[in-house]
Amino acid sequence: MNKLKQLLATGVVATIMSTAAQAEYGLNMPVGVTETSRQVYDLHMLILWVCVAIGVVVFGAMIYSMIYHRKSKGAVASQFHESMTAELVWTVIPFIILVVMAVPATTVLIDMHDSSEADMQIKVTGYQWKWHYEYIGEDIEFFSSLDAASNEARQVGSDIDPATVENYLLDVDKPLVIPVGKKVSFLLTAADVIHAWWVPDFGWKKDAVPGFINEAWVRVDKVGVYRGQCAELCGRDHGFMPIVVEVKSEADYAVWVAEQKGAAAAAKLASIEDLDPRELKQKGKKVYRANCVACHQVKGEGIPGVFPAITGSVIATGDINNHINMIMNGKAGTAMAAYKDQLSDVDLAAVITYQRNSLGNKVGDAVQPAEIAALR
Amino acid sequence: MSTVTDTHDDHHDHGPAKGLMRWVTTTNHKDIGTLYLVFSLIMFMVGGAMAMVIRLELFQPGLQFIDPGFFNQMTTVHALVMIFGAVMPAFVGLANWMLPIMVGGPDMALPRMNNWSFWILPFAFAMLLSTFFMDGGAPAGGWTIYPPLVLQGGNGFPFMIFAIHMMGISSVMGAINVIVTILNMRAPGMTLMKMPLFVWTWFITAYLLIAVMPVLAGAVTMLLTDRFYDTTFFNAAGGGDPVLFQHIFWFFGHPEVYILILPAFGIVSQIIPTFARKPLFGYSSMVYATSSIAFLSFIVWAHHMFTVGMPLQGELFFMYATMLIAVPTGVKVFNWISTMWKGSMTFETPMLFSIGFVIMFTIGGFSGLMLAIAPADFQYHDTYFVVAHFHYVLVTGAIYAIMASVYYWIPKWTGNMYNEKMGQWHFWISTVSVNVLFFPQHFLGLAGMPRRIPDYSVQFAEFNMWSSIGGFVFGLSQVFFCYIVYKTIKGGEKATDQVWEGAEGLEWTLSSPPPYHSFTEAPEIK
């Protein structure tokens, strides 16, 4: 037994040392950057210390008993087996502790529910597997999905070391931008399945449920970049739809808003020009890689039984109008989303052209952005 | 297990039939108990193998081995197999073996239904596991099978639904049998408040099962019609509500959690007094605490869905009700410690596992209390903190209690003592590794790692590696457990009838192994 004890001791020491080395990686909940997140952190620490205190008493009594009340020490068993007083004491005292805990918890909860008097509203929509942000009343909206570097590195057998990718799995192509110090209210919903929007530094997460709208709010008091992830299992790429929020000073935010409006106008102009089919195909490959591969796979073979193949499919090799309709409007009751809400006219035209003339398909036709625009 | 054969000729007792048909046609509570326990051990290994795949993929950041879709199948089926295939059948097996003996009866009250309720199970699980070979693979929407996600599943979806129906039917029949046995098969003088606590906790568990398994059946049937018959129970576009499913599911799910732990409370309440050589402290308060927990389990379900967007009043109600559960649970822990206090303790393997249970279940209880605080739960929810919490209460809780009960009663079942040294090694290796496995997951969750993800940001790398190493060692030590059990069945030092010095109760008045029909004449109850 002595050897075993030695072994155990070594293990414990190793664990503690490793834990200390990990300190900078975070062992605990972040304090966060909002009043709410600090309140939540305080509640968390309070309940943690209450548990530690109870644990010390309970485990202390157990360990004492295990050391001193053992047969090998000659302990003789007493035969007492009930005490009304003891039962009352350990019913009433925990009850009082719980009431004391419930008071601050209730206060914080009431505060978190009060999303009135917000300075601005953003509608957040979860998609498989990206987020869509719409600034209500501002005419700004965009999708935010996993950035290209992480996406490449995370493929099975990519041979790219995740440690070499900056903010691996926690970076997006276009982050959400909000102003510092303003009360921003979020209206959360989803287009397909349930997702959950979570940035730990803000102190909460909230489900995005298709067909329903949930409300939550933040008032961030520090400029910076804050990262989070989808927290509700939403299918194959649930682990790959991060959230990045850039909190900017009011002046920087105003600049950003102006930029977005300029970019939107330029994008509208671009969609009218016709493009060379080869250019469409090239562009389509990028769009396909970003939006379609998760289900239909890199070579278009799909996953039998769940996600149909594109190679040789009736839709992608038959009447082009059916193909356009499928991509633009999706298929109800399946994971196939309506991409007219998600992609621009150029991207739609490109990806349809790509699917018809690549991935083993050779139909030979193409569709132009203007035709897509006419169908909207 | 040939050791259960009949050895006494003093009354004309028919022994078991010979060969394979003995197990197919048996109506004997011990044979069926053995079948349940063996089945549960096989499922424990199957579910464990899936856990190993999960930990292997999570060993390092990046996707090294499996596709994210397959990862989701692993987490989903791991949970279904462990809950419905390993823990629940293990408890039913223990109930079959021990309840008739503990109340002084000859057998279970409904022996033919008993046979049927077991033999449904292998078919249910064959059906569930066969989905791995179907187009679209096994269910991958999580064991909580939330729509709309679960409706996107492949061809395996209806098979999973029917498998759950069969498991439910099996559980309900088992539960009916337990209740009828306890109410009708007790020896004269065995009043309800004289029953051993394992009998009591199973009695209450059986009512929970009957109350909630039909609710689950209803929920999954609605999923089935939503997918195949164009109903829209859970689809907002047709006037339904995806959150409705979560309410129904957790109305089943929370009592289910106690179905998985109440019999464990009973087991530990049998073992600790034996090795403390002292009667259980606060017997009646234990019974009342168990009943209160069972009652509260019906009014706390929505604490699993604090982030789903409930009104403030709803969140407050479910937070308060959930916190209340700490009171009766605390009473139980305090009673176990008081039973140990001033006892004369020895630490054989069953006692080690029981003490491990009390300590680590309490740790799981603490994190449960933290999760009850709704505003804090907004951070904890759906992270590895939750994963750590429920594995502390289910692995080091329910499964530790089952291990304890196997070591405690296997000398009675087989007539052979297990190897004490091996048992102790099994305990210590398991206990060290299980903490290396699950304790760091608290930190991972707090630092922001969501659950059910196949790949993670590099800041979580080191704790995941620790966790995986702990997982592999824990997995291997359960293979060692199988070997210990096998070796004990095959032979070993002969056990006395009493087996343990401090053991009290009717099971210890029978021979080891006991006769084929337990008490053909009612024993005298002191």
GROMACS .gro file of N, CA and C in nm, chain B residues 284-402:
model
  357
  660SER      N    1  -3.579   0.709   0.920
  660SER     CA    2  -3.705   0.767   0.873
  660SER      C    3  -3.681   0.899   0.800
  661SER      N    4  -3.583   0.978   0.845
  661SER     CA    5  -3.558   1.103   0.773
  661SER      C    6  -3.501   1.073   0.635
  662MET      N    7  -3.430   0.961   0.620
  662MET     CA    8  -3.383   0.921   0.487
  662MET      C    9  -3.501   0.892   0.394
  663VAL      N   10  -3.601   0.822   0.449
  663VAL     CA   11  -3.719   0.790   0.367
  663VAL      C   12  -3.790   0.918   0.326
  664TYR      N   13  -3.807   1.009   0.423
  664TYR     CA   14  -3.877   1.134   0.391
  664TYR      C   15  -3.796   1.218   0.294
  665ALA      N   16  -3.663   1.221   0.312
  665ALA     CA   17  -3.579   1.300   0.222
  665ALA      C   18  -3.590   1.246   0.080
  666THR      N   19  -3.589   1.113   0.066
  666THR     CA   20  -3.601   1.054  -0.068
  666THR      C   21  -3.734   1.092  -0.131
  667SER      N   22  -3.841   1.085  -0.051
  667SER     CA   23  -3.972   1.122  -0.104
  667SER      C   24  -3.976   1.269  -0.145
  668SER      N   25  -3.914   1.355  -0.063
  668SER     CA   26  -3.916   1.498  -0.099
  668SER      C   27  -3.841   1.521  -0.228
  669ILE      N   28  -3.726   1.454  -0.243
  669ILE     CA   29  -3.649   1.472  -0.367
  669ILE      C   30  -3.734   1.428  -0.485
  670ALA      N   31  -3.806   1.316  -0.470
  670ALA     CA   32  -3.889   1.266  -0.579
  670ALA      C   33  -3.998   1.367  -0.613
  671PHE      N   34  -4.060   1.425  -0.509
  671PHE     CA   35  -4.164   1.524  -0.534
  671PHE      C   36  -4.106   1.646  -0.605
  672LEU      N   37  -3.995   1.698  -0.550
  672LEU     CA   38  -3.937   1.820  -0.608
  672LEU      C   39  -3.894   1.797  -0.753
  673SER      N   40  -3.859   1.672  -0.786
  673SER     CA   41  -3.807   1.646  -0.921
  673SER      C   42  -3.911   1.680  -1.028
  674PHE      N   43  -4.040   1.686  -0.989
  674PHE     CA   44  -4.143   1.716  -1.088
  674PHE      C   45  -4.163   1.865  -1.111
  675ILE      N   46  -4.104   1.948  -1.027
  675ILE     CA   47  -4.132   2.092  -1.041
  675ILE      C   48  -4.006   2.174  -1.063
  676VAL      N   49  -3.903   2.112  -1.116
  676VAL     CA   50  -3.779   2.187  -1.138
  676VAL      C   51  -3.730   2.177  -1.281
  677TRP      N   52  -3.811   2.115  -1.372
  677TRP     CA   53  -3.754   2.077  -1.502
  677TRP      C   54  -3.693   2.191  -1.580
  678ALA      N   55  -3.752   2.311  -1.569
  678ALA     CA   56  -3.706   2.417  -1.659
  678ALA      C   57  -3.569   2.474  -1.620
  679HIS      N   58  -3.507   2.424  -1.511
  679HIS     CA   59  -3.371   2.473  -1.484
  679HIS      C   60  -3.273   2.419  -1.588
  680HIS      N   61  -3.316   2.322  -1.669
  680HIS     CA   62  -3.232   2.276  -1.781
  680HIS      C   63  -3.241   2.371  -1.899
  681MET      N   64  -3.329   2.469  -1.891
  681MET     CA   65  -3.353   2.555  -2.006
  681MET      C   66  -3.365   2.702  -1.966
  682PHE      N   67  -3.283   2.742  -1.869
  682PHE     CA   68  -3.286   2.882  -1.824
  682PHE      C   69  -3.259   2.979  -1.939
  683THR      N   70  -3.178   2.938  -2.040
  683THR     CA   71  -3.139   3.033  -2.144
  683THR      C   72  -3.237   3.033  -2.262
  684VAL      N   73  -3.347   2.959  -2.249
  684VAL     CA   74  -3.435   2.942  -2.364
  684VAL      C   75  -3.526   3.064  -2.386
  685GLY      N   76  -3.528   3.152  -2.287
  685GLY     CA   77  -3.611   3.271  -2.300
  685GLY      C   78  -3.744   3.255  -2.230
  686MET      N   79  -3.737   3.240  -2.097
  686MET     CA   80  -3.860   3.228  -2.017
  686MET      C   81  -3.891   3.363  -1.954
  687PRO      N   82  -4.017   3.383  -1.913
  687PRO     CA   83  -4.046   3.506  -1.838
  687PRO      C   84  -3.971   3.506  -1.705
  688LEU      N   85  -3.948   3.626  -1.653
  688LEU     CA   86  -3.875   3.641  -1.527
  688LEU      C   87  -3.936   3.556  -1.415
  689GLN      N   88  -4.070   3.559  -1.405
  689GLN     CA   89  -4.136   3.485  -1.297
  689GLN      C   90  -4.107   3.336  -1.306
  690GLY      N   91  -4.107   3.285  -1.429
  690GLY     CA   92  -4.077   3.144  -1.449
  690GLY      C   93  -3.936   3.111  -1.404
  691GLU      N   94  -3.842   3.195  -1.443
  691GLU     CA   95  -3.703   3.169  -1.405
  691GLU      C   96  -3.686   3.173  -1.254
  692LEU      N   97  -3.753   3.270  -1.190
  692LEU     CA   98  -3.742   3.278  -1.043
  692LEU      C   99  -3.799   3.152  -0.978
  693PHE      N  100  -3.917   3.108  -1.024
  693PHE     CA  101  -3.978   2.989  -0.964
  693PHE      C  102  -3.886   2.868  -0.976
  694PHE      N  103  -3.835   2.846  -1.098
  694PHE     CA  104  -3.754   2.726  -1.117
  694PHE      C  105  -3.620   2.736  -1.044
  695MET      N  106  -3.570   2.858  -1.027
  695MET     CA  107  -3.447   2.874  -0.951
  695MET      C  108  -3.471   2.839  -0.803
  696TYR      N  109  -3.578   2.894  -0.746
  696TYR     CA  110  -3.603   2.867  -0.603
  696TYR      C  111  -3.629   2.718  -0.580
  697ALA      N  112  -3.714   2.659  -0.666
  697ALA     CA  113  -3.749   2.518  -0.648
  697ALA      C  114  -3.624   2.430  -0.658
  698THR      N  115  -3.536   2.465  -0.751
  698THR     CA  116  -3.415   2.386  -0.770
  698THR      C  117  -3.323   2.396  -0.649
  699MET      N  118  -3.311   2.519  -0.597
  699MET     CA  119  -3.224   2.536  -0.479
  699MET      C  120  -3.275   2.452  -0.363
  700LEU      N  121  -3.409   2.441  -0.354
  700LEU     CA  122  -3.469   2.364  -0.243
  700LEU      C  123  -3.419   2.219  -0.239
  701ILE      N  124  -3.390   2.163  -0.357
  701ILE     CA  125  -3.349   2.023  -0.361
  701ILE      C  126  -3.223   2.000  -0.277
  702ALA      N  127  -3.143   2.106  -0.262
  702ALA     CA  128  -3.021   2.092  -0.182
  702ALA      C  129  -3.053   2.050  -0.039
  703VAL      N  130  -3.173   2.087   0.011
  703VAL     CA  131  -3.203   2.058   0.152
  703VAL      C  132  -3.217   1.906   0.178
  704PRO      N  133  -3.311   1.836   0.111
  704PRO     CA  134  -3.318   1.691   0.137
  704PRO      C  135  -3.191   1.616   0.095
  705THR      N  136  -3.124   1.664  -0.009
  705THR     CA  137  -3.000   1.597  -0.050
  705THR      C  138  -2.894   1.613   0.058
  706GLY      N  139  -2.889   1.734   0.114
  706GLY     CA  140  -2.797   1.758   0.225
  706GLY      C  141  -2.828   1.666   0.342
  707VAL      N  142  -2.957   1.651   0.374
  707VAL     CA  143  -2.996   1.564   0.485
  707VAL      C  144  -2.939   1.424   0.465
  708LYS      N  145  -2.945   1.375   0.342
  708LYS     CA  146  -2.894   1.240   0.315
  708LYS      C  147  -2.744   1.232   0.341
  709VAL      N  148  -2.671   1.332   0.290
  709VAL     CA  149  -2.526   1.330   0.308
  709VAL      C  150  -2.491   1.337   0.457
  710PHE      N  151  -2.560   1.427   0.529
  710PHE     CA  152  -2.532   1.439   0.673
  710PHE      C  153  -2.563   1.308   0.745
  711ASN      N  154  -2.670   1.241   0.705
  711ASN     CA  155  -2.703   1.114   0.769
  711ASN      C  156  -2.597   1.006   0.744
  712TRP      N  157  -2.544   1.003   0.621
  712TRP     CA  158  -2.439   0.905   0.594
  712TRP      C  159  -2.316   0.932   0.680
  713ILE      N  160  -2.282   1.062   0.691
  713ILE     CA  161  -2.163   1.094   0.771
  713ILE      C  162  -2.189   1.060   0.918
  714SER      N  163  -2.311   1.088   0.966
  714SER     CA  164  -2.341   1.054   1.105
  714SER      C  165  -2.340   0.904   1.127
  715THR      N  166  -2.373   0.828   1.020
  715THR     CA  167  -2.364   0.682   1.033
  715THR      C  168  -2.219   0.639   1.051
  716MET      N  169  -2.130   0.705   0.979
  716MET     CA  170  -1.987   0.672   0.992
  716MET      C  171  -1.931   0.717   1.127
  717TRP      N  172  -1.986   0.828   1.178
  717TRP     CA  173  -1.933   0.892   1.300
  717TRP      C  174  -1.940   0.796   1.418
  718LYS      N  175  -1.828   0.780   1.484
  718LYS     CA  176  -1.817   0.691   1.601
  718LYS      C  177  -1.854   0.548   1.567
  719GLY      N  178  -1.835   0.511   1.442
  719GLY     CA  179  -1.851   0.371   1.407
  719GLY      C  180  -1.719   0.298   1.430
  720SER      N  181  -1.714   0.175   1.378
  720SER     CA  182  -1.589   0.100   1.386
  720SER      C  183  -1.562   0.054   1.243
  721MET      N  184  -1.499   0.146   1.168
  721MET     CA  185  -1.498   0.127   1.023
  721MET      C  186  -1.385   0.041   0.972
  722THR      N  187  -1.418  -0.039   0.871
  722THR     CA  188  -1.315  -0.104   0.789
  722THR      C  189  -1.341  -0.062   0.646
  723PHE      N  190  -1.238  -0.078   0.562
  723PHE     CA  191  -1.247  -0.017   0.429
  723PHE      C  192  -1.228  -0.121   0.318
  724GLU      N  193  -1.319  -0.219   0.314
  724GLU     CA  194  -1.318  -0.310   0.202
  724GLU      C  195  -1.370  -0.237   0.078
  725THR      N  196  -1.353  -0.299  -0.037
  725THR     CA  197  -1.385  -0.231  -0.163
  725THR      C  198  -1.526  -0.170  -0.167
  726PRO      N  199  -1.631  -0.241  -0.123
  726PRO     CA  200  -1.764  -0.178  -0.130
  726PRO      C  201  -1.769  -0.048  -0.050
  727MET      N  202  -1.702  -0.046   0.067
  727MET     CA  203  -1.700   0.074   0.151
  727MET      C  204  -1.622   0.185   0.081
  728LEU      N  205  -1.510   0.148   0.017
  728LEU     CA  206  -1.431   0.250  -0.053
  728LEU      C  207  -1.516   0.316  -0.162
  729PHE      N  208  -1.585   0.234  -0.241
  729PHE     CA  209  -1.667   0.292  -0.346
  729PHE      C  210  -1.781   0.375  -0.287
  730SER      N  211  -1.834   0.333  -0.172
  730SER     CA  212  -1.943   0.411  -0.112
  730SER      C  213  -1.893   0.546  -0.061
  731ILE      N  214  -1.775   0.545   0.003
  731ILE     CA  215  -1.721   0.672   0.051
  731ILE      C  216  -1.686   0.761  -0.068
  732GLY      N  217  -1.628   0.698  -0.172
  732GLY     CA  218  -1.601   0.772  -0.297
  732GLY      C  219  -1.729   0.833  -0.349
  733PHE      N  220  -1.836   0.756  -0.343
  733PHE     CA  221  -1.967   0.806  -0.386
  733PHE      C  222  -2.004   0.930  -0.307
  734VAL      N  223  -1.999   0.920  -0.174
  734VAL     CA  224  -2.048   1.032  -0.091
  734VAL      C  225  -1.967   1.159  -0.121
  735ILE      N  226  -1.835   1.144  -0.128
  735ILE     CA  227  -1.751   1.263  -0.149
  735ILE      C  228  -1.774   1.320  -0.289
  736MET      N  229  -1.766   1.236  -0.391
  736MET     CA  230  -1.769   1.291  -0.526
  736MET      C  231  -1.911   1.326  -0.570
  737PHE      N  232  -2.011   1.253  -0.519
  737PHE     CA  233  -2.148   1.294  -0.546
  737PHE      C  234  -2.174   1.431  -0.485
  738THR      N  235  -2.117   1.455  -0.367
  738THR     CA  236  -2.134   1.586  -0.303
  738THR      C  237  -2.070   1.696  -0.387
  739ILE      N  238  -1.953   1.665  -0.446
  739ILE     CA  239  -1.890   1.765  -0.535
  739ILE      C  240  -1.984   1.795  -0.651
  740GLY      N  241  -2.043   1.689  -0.708
  740GLY     CA  242  -2.142   1.709  -0.815
  740GLY      C  243  -2.263   1.786  -0.765
  741GLY      N  244  -2.299   1.765  -0.639
  741GLY     CA  245  -2.411   1.838  -0.582
  741GLY      C  246  -2.378   1.986  -0.568
  742PHE      N  247  -2.254   2.016  -0.529
  742PHE     CA  248  -2.213   2.157  -0.518
  742PHE      C  249  -2.224   2.226  -0.653
  743SER      N  250  -2.169   2.162  -0.757
  743SER     CA  251  -2.178   2.228  -0.888
  743SER      C  252  -2.324   2.236  -0.931
  744GLY      N  253  -2.406   2.141  -0.885
  744GLY     CA  254  -2.549   2.147  -0.915
  744GLY      C  255  -2.613   2.268  -0.850
  745LEU      N  256  -2.572   2.296  -0.727
  745LEU     CA  257  -2.625   2.413  -0.656
  745LEU      C  258  -2.584   2.541  -0.730
  746MET      N  259  -2.458   2.542  -0.779
  746MET     CA  260  -2.412   2.659  -0.854
  746MET      C  261  -2.496   2.677  -0.980
  747LEU      N  262  -2.526   2.564  -1.047
  747LEU     CA  263  -2.604   2.570  -1.171
  747LEU      C  264  -2.748   2.615  -1.146
  748ALA      N  265  -2.795   2.597  -1.022
  748ALA     CA  266  -2.932   2.635  -0.989
  748ALA      C  267  -2.949   2.787  -0.989
  749ILE      N  268  -2.839   2.860  -0.964
  749ILE     CA  269  -2.847   3.007  -0.958
  749ILE      C  270  -2.862   3.059  -1.101
  750ALA      N  271  -2.984   3.094  -1.138
  750ALA     CA  272  -3.014   3.123  -1.279
  750ALA      C  273  -2.917   3.222  -1.345
  751PRO      N  274  -2.888   3.338  -1.284
  751PRO     CA  275  -2.800   3.433  -1.355
  751PRO      C  276  -2.662   3.373  -1.381
  752ALA      N  277  -2.612   3.294  -1.286
  752ALA     CA  278  -2.481   3.231  -1.308
  752ALA      C  279  -2.493   3.121  -1.412
  753ASP      N  280  -2.610   3.054  -1.414
  753ASP     CA  281  -2.630   2.947  -1.512
  753ASP      C  282  -2.624   3.001  -1.654
  754PHE      N  283  -2.659   3.130  -1.673
  754PHE     CA  284  -2.648   3.186  -1.807
  754PHE      C  285  -2.504   3.174  -1.857
  755GLN      N  286  -2.407   3.175  -1.766
  755GLN     CA  287  -2.268   3.150  -1.807
  755GLN      C  288  -2.237   3.000  -1.814
  756TYR      N  289  -2.280   2.922  -1.713
  756TYR     CA  290  -2.242   2.780  -1.708
  756TYR      C  291  -2.309   2.698  -1.818
  757HIS      N  292  -2.433   2.736  -1.852
  757HIS     CA  293  -2.518   2.653  -1.936
  757HIS      C  294  -2.448   2.609  -2.065
  758ASP      N  295  -2.465   2.479  -2.099
  758ASP     CA  296  -2.410   2.424  -2.223
  758ASP      C  297  -2.260   2.439  -2.236
  759THR      N  298  -2.189   2.443  -2.123
  759THR     CA  299  -2.043   2.443  -2.129
  759THR      C  300  -1.991   2.313  -2.065
  760TYR      N  301  -1.860   2.296  -2.066
  760TYR     CA  302  -1.801   2.179  -2.001
  760TYR      C  303  -1.823   2.178  -1.851
  761PHE      N  304  -1.860   2.293  -1.793
  761PHE     CA  305  -1.893   2.294  -1.649
  761PHE      C  306  -2.011   2.200  -1.624
  762VAL      N  307  -2.107   2.204  -1.714
  762VAL     CA  308  -2.224   2.116  -1.702
  762VAL      C  309  -2.182   1.970  -1.725
  763VAL      N  310  -2.094   1.950  -1.822
  763VAL     CA  311  -2.045   1.814  -1.849
  763VAL      C  312  -1.978   1.758  -1.724
  764ALA      N  313  -1.893   1.842  -1.660
  764ALA     CA  314  -1.827   1.797  -1.538
  764ALA      C  315  -1.932   1.766  -1.431
  765HIS      N  316  -2.030   1.856  -1.416
  765HIS     CA  317  -2.133   1.837  -1.313
  765HIS      C  318  -2.204   1.702  -1.328
  766PHE      N  319  -2.258   1.676  -1.447
  766PHE     CA  320  -2.342   1.555  -1.453
  766PHE      C  321  -2.259   1.428  -1.459
  767HIS      N  322  -2.131   1.439  -1.497
  767HIS     CA  323  -2.049   1.318  -1.488
  767HIS      C  324  -2.009   1.291  -1.343
  768TYR      N  325  -1.993   1.396  -1.263
  768TYR     CA  326  -1.966   1.371  -1.120
  768TYR      C  327  -2.085   1.301  -1.054
  769VAL      N  328  -2.208   1.343  -1.087
  769VAL     CA  329  -2.321   1.278  -1.021
  769VAL      C  330  -2.355   1.143  -1.085
  770LEU      N  331  -2.323   1.125  -1.213
  770LEU     CA  332  -2.360   0.998  -1.276
  770LEU      C  333  -2.247   0.894  -1.273
  771VAL      N  334  -2.125   0.936  -1.300
  771VAL     CA  335  -2.015   0.837  -1.298
  771VAL      C  336  -1.971   0.811  -1.155
  772THR      N  337  -1.925   0.916  -1.087
  772THR     CA  338  -1.880   0.893  -0.950
  772THR      C  339  -1.999   0.884  -0.855
  773GLY      N  340  -2.118   0.912  -0.905
  773GLY     CA  341  -2.239   0.892  -0.826
  773GLY      C  342  -2.299   0.758  -0.858
  774ALA      N  343  -2.386   0.754  -0.959
  774ALA     CA  344  -2.461   0.633  -0.990
  774ALA      C  345  -2.370   0.512  -1.015
  775ILE      N  346  -2.268   0.530  -1.100
  775ILE     CA  347  -2.187   0.414  -1.138
  775ILE      C  348  -2.100   0.367  -1.020
  776TYR      N  349  -2.050   0.460  -0.940
  776TYR     CA  350  -1.974   0.419  -0.821
  776TYR      C  351  -2.063   0.336  -0.727
  777ALA      N  352  -2.188   0.378  -0.712
  777ALA     CA  353  -2.278   0.303  -0.625
  777ALA      C  354  -2.302   0.163  -0.682
  778ILE      N  355  -2.314   0.153  -0.814
  778ILE     CA  356  -2.335   0.022  -0.876
  778ILE      C  357  -2.212  -0.067  -0.854
   0.00000   0.00000   0.00000
